Amino acid sequence: MPKVTIAQPILAANETTAQEIKQSLAARSLRALNIMSSPGAGKTTLLERTVERLRGRLGIGIIEGDIETTADAERVEAAGAETVQINTRGACHLEAHMVRDALQQLDLAGIGLLIIENIGNLVCPAAWKLGEDASVVVVSTTEGDDKPAKYPQMFAISQVMVINKLDLLPYVDYDLEKVKRQALAINPRLHIFELSCRTGEGLDAWCEWLVTFAQGKADGSSFPTMTTHHL
Amino acid sequence: MPKVTIAQPILAANETTAQEIKQSLAARSLRALNIMSSPGAGKTTLLERTVERLRGRLGIGIIEGDIETTADAERVEAAGAETVQINTRGACHLEAHMVRDALQQLDLAGIGLLIIENIGNLVCPAAWKLGEDASVVVVSTTEGDDKPAKYPQMFAISQVMVINKLDLLPYVDYDLEKVKRQALAINPRLHIFELSCRTGEGLDAWCEWLVTFAQGKADGSSFPTMTTHHL
């Protein structure tokens, strides 16, 4: 498979750019999250609700990755975020150079946290670092409870898993404990939030974590209680 | 982007292999479908219900594509399909050479239709032909009604769109007409099925179409009434 051979230098170059982004954000005491999921798991709605709840408390800058359309950027901008849209025109994931260029267009004054919403894709984005301090994978209760086992790489590289659409649990066959067990078997340090953007359930805990994360007090290594807490 | 330059010969080689597969299946009067969707849209459950309903009437062979696990193959095999599992171990889409190898292991005697279930990914599989006679994109009512506009390539290359999880419509904000309008704007010849694998609604029409398709009487060009029927 020549593709694999070729991909390594590209990934290495991406890693270098990602490191540069991370350092440049760190110099401004700004931390970044990379949010990933299947199409339709609810990333954009989660960001809308998050920005609304944290307005006046934490300024959020959002880089919106989409293959086409500016619809998501318009939604989070309306919610109150500083926003830049990246359209990849076919590409299945964001790469660090796209984020670097987008950052040139983002007014960072007043921003306390940078969130990058990746392309809806549970596979490819896992391989491309974007300069984030932590990665968040969003799953939803309507996707089936076998996703960690079937797409393990995404759960292995993430620090946080959000389980969204709790409000739909009564109407679907979804074993919440099974999903958490599968995910933690792949990545025992995964921090887990369960929430519903529709009812608001669980959003407070998520938003509090974001505030702490933005202040540099939370990262993947500072959740020692999670494996016991969630099983 | 060196990736794009490199990808062309690989895609061309894939196209050649896909043509060979198609011809070899045609020589046995066997037609093939390539089923694609986001993770969790319900491809495997649709195949389970389909195989059960058509048992004794149409023998179905299934090539199951997954990054990891054999869970899906076990499900459709239990439903009554001849099945081979492909595990891509990280790769985000099936390629024609994988299907060619899988076909070596599939007992085609008694099979009247071949179905290839692709990796759950609404982006990458669209670029890789597998020797199929038609492509089916499955969306579900819990994914948001903006998917055709945001992932247009998948809808442009498909002949059929299945809208699954109709039973969850009362609990989500999903504009069925908007989805159909968006999809048909991208691809006016798209044939559309609306169904629920949970209640069985719409499965009869889908299964009847499969039988006709397997007999070689249906393809992308033989649905002249669809754009008016569905709008």
Short mmCIF file of C-alpha atoms in Angstrom, two decimals:
data_model
loop_
_atom_site.label_atom_id
_atom_site.label_comp_id
_atom_site.label_asym_id
_atom_site.label_seq_id
_atom_site.Cartn_x
_atom_site.Cartn_y
_atom_site.Cartn_z
CA MET A 1 0.00 0.00 0.00
CA PRO A 2 2.00 3.01 -1.25
CA LYS A 3 -0.50 5.29 0.52
CA VAL A 4 0.87 4.30 3.92
CA THR A 5 4.47 4.93 2.91
CA ILE A 6 3.62 8.35 1.56
CA ALA A 7 1.46 9.34 4.50
CA GLN A 8 4.25 9.23 7.08
CA PRO A 9 6.18 12.37 6.02
CA ILE A 10 2.89 14.22 5.62
CA LEU A 11 1.83 13.22 9.11
CA ALA A 12 5.24 14.21 10.47
CA ALA A 13 5.00 17.65 8.83
CA ASN A 14 1.52 17.98 10.28
CA GLU A 15 2.85 17.12 13.73
CA THR A 16 5.45 19.88 13.46
CA THR A 17 2.86 22.47 12.49
CA ALA A 18 0.60 21.26 15.30
CA GLN A 19 3.41 21.71 17.81
CA GLU A 20 4.01 25.25 16.54
CA ILE A 21 0.31 26.07 16.97
CA LYS A 22 0.27 24.63 20.46
CA GLN A 23 3.33 26.65 21.48
CA SER A 24 2.00 29.84 19.97
CA LEU A 25 -1.31 29.39 21.84
CA ALA A 26 0.54 28.52 25.07
CA ALA A 27 2.48 31.78 24.75
CA ARG A 28 -0.91 33.52 25.01
CA SER A 29 -1.99 31.18 27.85
CA LEU A 30 -4.67 29.88 25.50
CA ARG A 31 -5.67 26.22 25.53
CA ALA A 32 -7.36 24.40 22.65
CA LEU A 33 -9.78 21.50 22.27
CA ASN A 34 -10.27 19.35 19.17
CA ILE A 35 -13.86 18.07 19.03
CA MET A 36 -14.56 15.04 16.86
CA SER A 37 -17.50 12.70 16.18
CA SER A 38 -19.55 10.94 13.55
CA PRO A 39 -21.68 13.23 11.37
CA GLY A 40 -24.75 14.23 13.35
CA ALA A 41 -23.63 13.29 16.87
CA GLY A 42 -24.36 16.86 17.91
CA LYS A 43 -21.00 18.67 18.03
CA THR A 44 -22.37 21.98 16.76
CA THR A 45 -25.43 21.93 19.02
CA LEU A 46 -23.16 21.16 21.98
CA LEU A 47 -21.03 24.17 21.07
CA GLU A 48 -24.09 26.41 20.73
CA ARG A 49 -25.36 25.43 24.18
CA THR A 50 -21.85 25.73 25.65
CA VAL A 51 -21.19 29.20 24.25
CA GLU A 52 -24.59 30.44 25.44
CA ARG A 53 -24.03 29.10 28.97
CA LEU A 54 -20.52 30.47 29.32
CA ARG A 55 -21.25 33.89 27.80
CA GLY A 56 -19.80 36.63 30.00
CA ARG A 57 -17.73 34.07 31.90
CA LEU A 58 -15.48 32.49 29.28
CA GLY A 59 -14.93 33.86 25.78
CA ILE A 60 -14.84 31.02 23.28
CA GLY A 61 -13.21 31.10 19.87
CA ILE A 62 -14.34 28.44 17.44
CA ILE A 63 -12.73 27.13 14.28
CA GLU A 64 -15.46 25.31 12.36
CA GLY A 65 -14.36 22.54 10.04
CA ASP A 66 -16.78 21.45 7.34
CA ILE A 67 -16.41 19.93 3.93
CA GLU A 68 -18.97 22.38 2.55
CA THR A 69 -21.31 25.15 3.83
CA THR A 70 -20.88 27.82 6.50
CA ALA A 71 -24.03 26.79 8.34
CA ASP A 72 -22.26 25.58 11.49
CA ALA A 73 -20.11 28.70 11.77
CA GLU A 74 -23.23 30.84 11.49
CA ARG A 75 -24.88 28.86 14.29
CA VAL A 76 -22.04 29.14 16.81
CA GLU A 77 -21.40 32.76 15.86
CA ALA A 78 -25.06 33.54 16.55
CA ALA A 79 -24.61 31.87 19.94
CA GLY A 80 -21.83 34.35 20.69
CA ALA A 81 -18.52 32.78 19.67
CA GLU A 82 -15.71 34.35 17.69
CA THR A 83 -15.76 32.09 14.65
CA VAL A 84 -13.79 31.17 11.55
CA GLN A 85 -15.04 28.61 9.03
CA ILE A 86 -12.73 26.18 7.24
CA ASN A 87 -14.21 24.43 4.21
CA THR A 88 -12.09 21.48 3.19
CA ARG A 89 -13.90 21.01 -0.16
CA GLY A 90 -13.90 17.25 0.05
CA ALA A 91 -11.15 16.47 2.56
CA CYS A 92 -12.26 14.15 5.36
CA HIS A 93 -10.36 15.76 8.26
CA LEU A 94 -8.75 19.02 9.32
CA GLU A 95 -4.97 19.37 9.14
CA ALA A 96 -2.75 21.61 11.24
CA HIS A 97 -1.91 24.01 8.41
CA MET A 98 -5.62 24.73 7.95
CA VAL A 99 -5.91 25.60 11.64
CA ARG A 100 -2.78 27.78 11.46
CA ASP A 101 -4.30 29.75 8.56
CA ALA A 102 -7.67 30.02 10.30
CA LEU A 103 -6.00 31.38 13.45
CA GLN A 104 -4.71 34.32 11.39
CA GLN A 105 -8.30 35.35 10.87
CA LEU A 106 -9.52 34.84 14.43
CA ASP A 107 -9.56 37.80 16.82
CA LEU A 108 -8.02 36.23 19.92
CA ALA A 109 -8.57 39.25 22.17
CA GLY A 110 -11.22 38.29 24.69
CA ILE A 111 -10.94 34.58 23.94
CA GLY A 112 -10.23 32.32 26.91
CA LEU A 113 -10.62 28.99 25.13
CA LEU A 114 -10.18 27.82 21.55
CA ILE A 115 -12.37 25.01 20.25
CA ILE A 116 -11.79 23.34 16.90
CA GLU A 117 -14.80 21.47 15.54
CA ASN A 118 -13.43 18.82 13.20
CA ILE A 119 -15.12 17.23 10.16
CA GLY A 120 -17.84 14.72 11.09
CA ASN A 121 -15.83 11.53 10.78
CA LEU A 122 -15.04 8.96 13.45
CA VAL A 123 -11.96 7.67 11.65
CA CYS A 124 -9.57 9.98 9.82
CA PRO A 125 -9.40 13.03 12.14
CA ALA A 126 -7.88 10.81 14.87
CA ALA A 127 -4.59 10.71 12.96
CA TRP A 128 -4.13 14.47 12.55
CA LYS A 129 -3.00 16.64 15.45
CA LEU A 130 -4.13 20.26 15.22
CA GLY A 131 -2.25 21.85 18.13
CA GLU A 132 -4.93 20.94 20.67
CA ASP A 133 -4.28 20.41 24.38
CA ALA A 134 -7.00 17.78 24.55
CA SER A 135 -9.26 15.85 22.18
CA VAL A 136 -12.95 15.28 22.77
CA VAL A 137 -14.93 12.52 21.05
CA VAL A 138 -18.69 12.99 21.02
CA VAL A 139 -20.94 9.94 20.63
CA SER A 140 -24.71 9.88 20.82
CA THR A 141 -27.25 7.40 22.11
CA THR A 142 -28.74 6.91 18.66
CA GLU A 143 -25.53 5.61 17.07
CA GLY A 144 -25.50 2.16 18.65
CA ASP A 145 -23.47 1.13 21.67
CA ASP A 146 -20.67 -0.59 19.76
CA LYS A 147 -18.80 2.47 18.52
CA PRO A 148 -15.73 2.41 20.81
CA ALA A 149 -15.00 -1.22 19.88
CA LYS A 150 -15.55 -0.58 16.19
CA TYR A 151 -13.64 2.72 15.97
CA PRO A 152 -11.03 2.26 18.72
CA GLN A 153 -8.41 4.71 17.48
CA MET A 154 -10.61 7.75 18.11
CA PHE A 155 -11.24 6.68 21.70
CA ALA A 156 -7.57 5.81 22.25
CA ILE A 157 -6.34 9.30 21.31
CA SER A 158 -9.07 11.29 23.09
CA GLN A 159 -8.93 12.59 26.65
CA VAL A 160 -12.68 13.20 26.91
CA MET A 161 -15.77 11.33 25.71
CA VAL A 162 -19.13 13.10 25.64
CA ILE A 163 -22.22 10.89 25.39
CA ASN A 164 -24.90 13.13 23.89
CA LYS A 165 -28.67 12.77 23.31
CA LEU A 166 -29.42 11.23 26.72
CA ASP A 167 -33.04 12.39 26.19
CA LEU A 168 -33.46 9.77 23.43
CA LEU A 169 -32.40 6.83 25.64
CA PRO A 170 -36.00 5.67 26.26
CA TYR A 171 -36.57 5.22 22.53
CA VAL A 172 -33.41 3.35 21.48
CA ASP A 173 -31.54 0.17 22.37
CA TYR A 174 -28.43 1.69 23.85
CA ASP A 175 -26.48 0.25 26.75
CA LEU A 176 -24.77 3.24 28.37
CA GLU A 177 -22.67 1.07 30.66
CA LYS A 178 -21.48 -1.04 27.74
CA VAL A 179 -20.29 2.03 25.85
CA LYS A 180 -18.39 3.35 28.87
CA ARG A 181 -16.90 -0.08 29.56
CA GLN A 182 -15.76 -0.45 25.92
CA ALA A 183 -14.30 3.06 25.83
CA LEU A 184 -12.47 2.71 29.15
CA ALA A 185 -11.08 -0.68 28.12
CA ILE A 186 -9.43 1.12 25.20
CA ASN A 187 -8.47 4.19 27.22
CA PRO A 188 -8.76 3.88 31.02
CA ARG A 189 -8.01 7.59 31.55
CA LEU A 190 -10.89 8.81 29.40
CA HIS A 191 -12.97 11.47 31.15
CA ILE A 192 -16.68 10.93 30.45
CA PHE A 193 -19.61 13.36 30.35
CA GLU A 194 -23.19 12.24 29.79
CA LEU A 195 -25.55 14.96 28.64
CA SER A 196 -28.46 16.11 26.55
CA CYS A 197 -28.24 19.32 24.58
CA ARG A 198 -32.00 19.20 24.24
CA THR A 199 -32.93 19.08 27.95
CA GLY A 200 -29.75 20.66 29.30
CA GLU A 201 -29.04 17.65 31.53
CA GLY A 202 -25.33 17.30 32.21
CA LEU A 203 -24.35 20.58 30.53
CA ASP A 204 -23.35 22.23 33.82
CA ALA A 205 -20.68 19.63 34.58
CA TRP A 206 -19.34 19.87 31.04
CA CYS A 207 -19.19 23.68 31.17
CA GLU A 208 -17.48 23.67 34.59
CA TRP A 209 -14.88 21.29 33.22
CA LEU A 210 -14.31 23.59 30.24
CA VAL A 211 -13.72 26.58 32.53
CA THR A 212 -11.20 24.58 34.57
CA PHE A 213 -9.59 23.27 31.39
CA ALA A 214 -9.31 26.78 29.96
CA GLN A 215 -7.52 27.88 33.11
CA GLY A 216 -4.95 25.16 32.52
CA LYS A 217 -5.92 23.13 35.55
CA ALA A 218 -7.37 20.11 33.78
CA ASP A 219 -5.87 17.77 31.26
CA GLY A 220 -5.88 14.09 30.39
CA SER A 221 -3.62 13.22 33.32
CA SER A 222 -5.65 14.91 36.03
CA PHE A 223 -8.71 12.67 36.16
CA PRO A 224 -7.52 9.85 38.41
CA THR A 225 -11.00 8.99 39.66
CA MET A 226 -12.67 8.46 36.32
CA THR A 227 -12.33 4.71 35.83
CA THR A 228 -13.90 3.97 39.19
CA HIS A 229 -16.40 6.79 38.97
CA HIS A 230 -17.88 5.67 35.69
CA LEU A 231 -17.97 1.89 36.04
CA MET B 1 -0.68 18.85 -1.10
CA PRO B 2 1.38 15.84 -2.24
CA LYS B 3 -1.41 13.57 -0.97
CA VAL B 4 -3.66 14.58 -3.86
CA THR B 5 -0.97 13.94 -6.49
CA ILE B 6 -0.23 10.52 -5.07
CA ALA B 7 -3.85 9.53 -4.68
CA GLN B 8 -4.68 9.67 -8.40
CA PRO B 9 -2.75 6.56 -9.55
CA ILE B 10 -4.04 4.66 -6.50
CA LEU B 11 -7.61 5.64 -7.33
CA ALA B 12 -7.06 4.67 -10.98
CA ALA B 13 -5.72 1.24 -9.98
CA ASN B 14 -8.71 0.84 -7.67
CA GLU B 15 -11.05 1.71 -10.53
CA THR B 16 -9.48 -1.02 -12.70
CA THR B 17 -9.90 -3.64 -9.98
CA ALA B 18 -13.48 -2.48 -9.39
CA GLN B 19 -14.25 -2.92 -13.10
CA GLU B 20 -12.81 -6.42 -13.02
CA ILE B 21 -14.99 -7.30 -10.03
CA LYS B 22 -18.07 -5.89 -11.74
CA GLN B 23 -17.39 -7.88 -14.91
CA SER B 24 -16.71 -11.08 -13.01
CA LEU B 25 -19.98 -10.68 -11.08
CA ALA B 26 -21.86 -9.82 -14.28
CA ALA B 27 -20.56 -13.05 -15.82
CA ARG B 28 -22.45 -14.85 -13.05
CA SER B 29 -25.50 -12.55 -13.50
CA LEU B 30 -24.83 -11.27 -10.02
CA ARG B 31 -25.39 -7.61 -9.11
CA ALA B 32 -23.77 -5.80 -6.21
CA LEU B 33 -24.70 -2.93 -3.89
CA ASN B 34 -22.28 -0.76 -1.91
CA ILE B 35 -23.98 0.47 1.27
CA MET B 36 -22.48 3.52 2.99
CA SER B 37 -23.38 5.82 5.89
CA SER B 38 -22.15 7.57 9.01
CA PRO B 39 -21.29 5.28 11.91
CA GLY B 40 -24.53 4.22 13.59
CA ALA B 41 -27.03 5.15 10.86
CA GLY B 42 -28.24 1.54 10.95
CA LYS B 43 -26.66 -0.23 7.96
CA THR B 44 -26.20 -3.54 9.77
CA THR B 45 -29.67 -3.56 11.30
CA LEU B 46 -31.12 -2.77 7.86
CA LEU B 47 -29.22 -5.74 6.43
CA GLU B 48 -30.43 -8.03 9.25
CA ARG B 49 -34.06 -7.09 8.62
CA THR B 50 -33.58 -7.35 4.85
CA VAL B 51 -31.98 -10.80 4.94
CA GLU B 52 -34.71 -12.09 7.29
CA ARG B 53 -37.49 -10.77 5.06
CA LEU B 54 -36.03 -12.10 1.83
CA ARG B 55 -35.03 -15.50 3.18
CA GLY B 56 -36.17 -18.25 0.81
CA ARG B 57 -36.82 -15.68 -1.90
CA LEU B 58 -33.46 -14.04 -2.54
CA GLY B 59 -30.14 -15.38 -1.28
CA ILE B 60 -27.96 -12.51 -0.09
CA GLY B 61 -24.19 -12.55 0.20
CA ILE B 62 -22.69 -9.86 2.41
CA ILE B 63 -19.16 -8.52 2.60
CA GLU B 64 -18.89 -6.73 5.95
CA GLY B 65 -16.37 -3.92 6.16
CA ASP B 66 -15.25 -2.84 9.61
CA ILE B 67 -12.12 -1.29 11.01
CA GLU B 68 -12.17 -3.77 13.89
CA THR B 69 -14.42 -6.57 15.26
CA THR B 70 -16.47 -9.27 13.54
CA ALA B 71 -19.65 -8.28 15.37
CA ASP B 72 -21.52 -7.08 12.26
CA ALA B 73 -20.64 -10.18 10.24
CA GLU B 74 -21.93 -12.36 13.08
CA ARG B 75 -25.21 -10.41 13.12
CA VAL B 76 -25.96 -10.69 9.40
CA GLU B 77 -24.77 -14.29 9.30
CA ALA B 78 -27.18 -15.12 12.11
CA ALA B 79 -29.93 -13.48 10.04
CA GLY B 80 -29.16 -15.93 7.25
CA ALA B 81 -26.65 -14.30 4.89
CA GLU B 82 -23.51 -15.82 3.43
CA THR B 83 -20.93 -13.53 5.00
CA VAL B 84 -17.28 -12.56 4.86
CA GLN B 85 -15.75 -9.98 7.21
CA ILE B 86 -13.07 -7.52 6.12
CA ASN B 87 -11.21 -5.76 8.94
CA THR B 88 -9.30 -2.76 7.61
CA ARG B 89 -7.31 -2.30 10.86
CA GLY B 90 -7.53 1.46 10.78
CA ALA B 91 -8.36 2.26 7.16
CA CYS B 92 -11.37 4.54 6.74
CA HIS B 93 -12.92 2.93 3.65
CA LEU B 94 -13.00 -0.32 1.68
CA GLU B 95 -10.93 -0.61 -1.50
CA ALA B 96 -11.62 -2.84 -4.48
CA HIS B 97 -8.71 -5.21 -3.83
CA MET B 98 -10.16 -5.99 -0.38
CA VAL B 99 -13.49 -6.89 -1.98
CA ARG B 100 -11.73 -9.00 -4.62
CA ASP B 101 -9.96 -10.98 -1.87
CA ALA B 102 -13.14 -11.31 0.18
CA LEU B 103 -15.01 -12.66 -2.84
CA GLN B 104 -12.54 -15.58 -2.96
CA GLN B 105 -13.89 -16.65 0.41
CA LEU B 106 -17.58 -16.18 -0.31
CA ASP B 107 -19.61 -19.16 -1.50
CA LEU B 108 -21.56 -17.60 -4.36
CA ALA B 109 -23.75 -20.64 -5.03
CA GLY B 110 -27.27 -19.75 -3.98
CA ILE B 111 -26.53 -16.03 -3.82
CA GLY B 112 -28.79 -13.79 -5.89
CA LEU B 113 -27.49 -10.44 -4.65
CA LEU B 114 -24.18 -9.25 -3.24
CA ILE B 115 -24.20 -6.45 -0.67
CA ILE B 116 -21.02 -4.75 0.51
CA GLU B 117 -21.36 -2.90 3.81
CA ASN B 118 -18.70 -0.22 3.82
CA ILE B 119 -16.91 1.37 6.81
CA GLY B 120 -19.11 3.84 8.72
CA ASN B 121 -17.89 7.07 7.17
CA LEU B 122 -19.85 9.62 5.16
CA VAL B 123 -16.77 10.98 3.40
CA CYS B 124 -13.96 8.69 2.23
CA PRO B 125 -15.85 5.63 0.90
CA ALA B 126 -17.47 7.86 -1.76
CA ALA B 127 -14.18 8.01 -3.67
CA TRP B 128 -13.55 4.27 -3.88
CA LYS B 129 -15.47 2.08 -6.33
CA LEU B 130 -15.79 -1.54 -5.27
CA GLY B 131 -17.35 -3.14 -8.37
CA GLU B 132 -20.88 -2.29 -7.29
CA ASP B 133 -23.79 -1.78 -9.71
CA ALA B 134 -25.34 0.81 -7.41
CA SER B 135 -24.43 2.72 -4.26
CA VAL B 136 -26.81 3.25 -1.35
CA VAL B 137 -26.34 6.00 1.24
CA VAL B 138 -28.19 5.47 4.52
CA VAL B 139 -29.01 8.49 6.68
CA SER B 140 -31.05 8.50 9.86
CA THR B 141 -33.47 10.94 11.44
CA THR B 142 -31.22 11.44 14.47
CA GLU B 143 -28.26 12.80 12.48
CA GLY B 144 -29.64 16.22 11.69
CA ASP B 145 -31.29 17.26 8.44
CA ASP B 146 -28.26 19.03 6.96
CA LYS B 147 -26.21 16.00 5.95
CA PRO B 148 -26.67 16.09 2.14
CA ALA B 149 -25.55 19.74 2.00
CA LYS B 150 -22.60 19.12 4.31
CA TYR B 151 -21.41 15.86 2.74
CA PRO B 152 -22.51 16.32 -0.89
CA GLN B 153 -20.11 13.91 -2.57
CA MET B 154 -21.71 10.84 -0.99
CA PHE B 155 -25.15 11.88 -2.23
CA ALA B 156 -23.81 12.78 -5.67
CA ILE B 157 -22.32 9.33 -6.30
CA SER B 158 -25.21 7.29 -4.84
CA GLN B 159 -28.20 5.95 -6.73
CA VAL B 160 -30.29 5.30 -3.63
CA MET B 161 -30.82 7.13 -0.34
CA VAL B 162 -32.40 5.31 2.59
CA ILE B 163 -33.76 7.49 5.41
CA ASN B 164 -33.76 5.23 8.47
CA LYS B 165 -35.14 5.54 12.03
CA LEU B 166 -38.49 7.03 11.00
CA ASP B 167 -39.80 5.83 14.39
CA LEU B 168 -37.67 8.48 16.15
CA LEU B 169 -39.11 11.40 14.16
CA PRO B 170 -41.44 12.51 16.99
CA TYR B 171 -38.48 13.00 19.33
CA VAL B 172 -36.04 14.90 17.13
CA ASP B 173 -35.93 18.10 15.09
CA TYR B 174 -35.64 16.61 11.64
CA ASP B 175 -37.21 18.06 8.53
CA LEU B 176 -37.72 15.07 6.22
CA GLU B 177 -38.69 17.26 3.27
CA LYS B 178 -35.59 19.42 3.70
CA VAL B 179 -33.31 16.36 3.58
CA LYS B 180 -34.98 15.05 0.44
CA ARG B 181 -34.88 18.49 -1.17
CA GLN B 182 -31.16 18.90 -0.36
CA ALA B 183 -30.31 15.41 -1.60
CA LEU B 184 -32.29 15.76 -4.83
CA ALA B 185 -30.73 19.17 -5.50
CA ILE B 186 -27.36 17.42 -5.50
CA ASN B 187 -28.59 14.35 -7.35
CA PRO B 188 -32.03 14.64 -8.99
CA ARG B 189 -32.08 10.93 -9.94
CA LEU B 190 -31.62 9.69 -6.38
CA HIS B 191 -34.14 7.00 -5.47
CA ILE B 192 -35.39 7.48 -1.90
CA PHE B 193 -36.72 5.00 0.67
CA GLU B 194 -38.04 6.09 4.06
CA LEU B 195 -38.17 3.34 6.65
CA SER B 196 -37.81 2.18 10.21
CA CYS B 197 -35.93 -1.02 10.97
CA ARG B 198 -37.52 -0.94 14.42
CA THR B 199 -41.18 -0.87 13.35
CA GLY B 200 -40.74 -2.42 9.91
CA GLU B 201 -42.37 0.59 8.21
CA GLY B 202 -41.11 0.99 4.67
CA LEU B 203 -39.14 -2.27 4.62
CA ASP B 204 -41.46 -3.93 2.11
CA ALA B 205 -40.82 -1.30 -0.56
CA TRP B 206 -37.07 -1.51 0.02
CA CYS B 207 -37.06 -5.31 -0.20
CA GLU B 208 -39.18 -5.28 -3.37
CA TRP B 209 -36.73 -2.88 -4.93
CA LEU B 210 -33.83 -5.15 -3.97
CA VAL B 211 -35.48 -8.13 -5.64
CA THR B 212 -36.01 -6.12 -8.81
CA PHE B 213 -32.47 -4.76 -8.61
CA ALA B 214 -31.03 -8.25 -8.16
CA GLN B 215 -32.87 -9.35 -11.31
CA GLY B 216 -31.12 -6.60 -13.21
CA LYS B 217 -34.26 -4.61 -13.87
CA ALA B 218 -33.47 -1.59 -11.71
CA ASP B 219 -30.57 0.81 -11.75
CA GLY B 220 -29.89 4.50 -11.30
CA SER B 221 -31.34 5.36 -14.68
CA SER B 222 -34.66 3.59 -14.30
CA PHE B 223 -36.35 5.75 -11.68
CA PRO B 224 -37.85 8.53 -13.81
CA THR B 225 -40.66 9.28 -11.35
CA MET B 226 -38.58 9.86 -8.24
CA THR B 227 -38.02 13.61 -8.30
CA THR B 228 -41.72 14.31 -8.61
CA HIS B 229 -42.76 11.46 -6.34
CA HIS B 230 -40.67 12.64 -3.41
CA LEU B 231 -41.07 16.40 -3.51
#
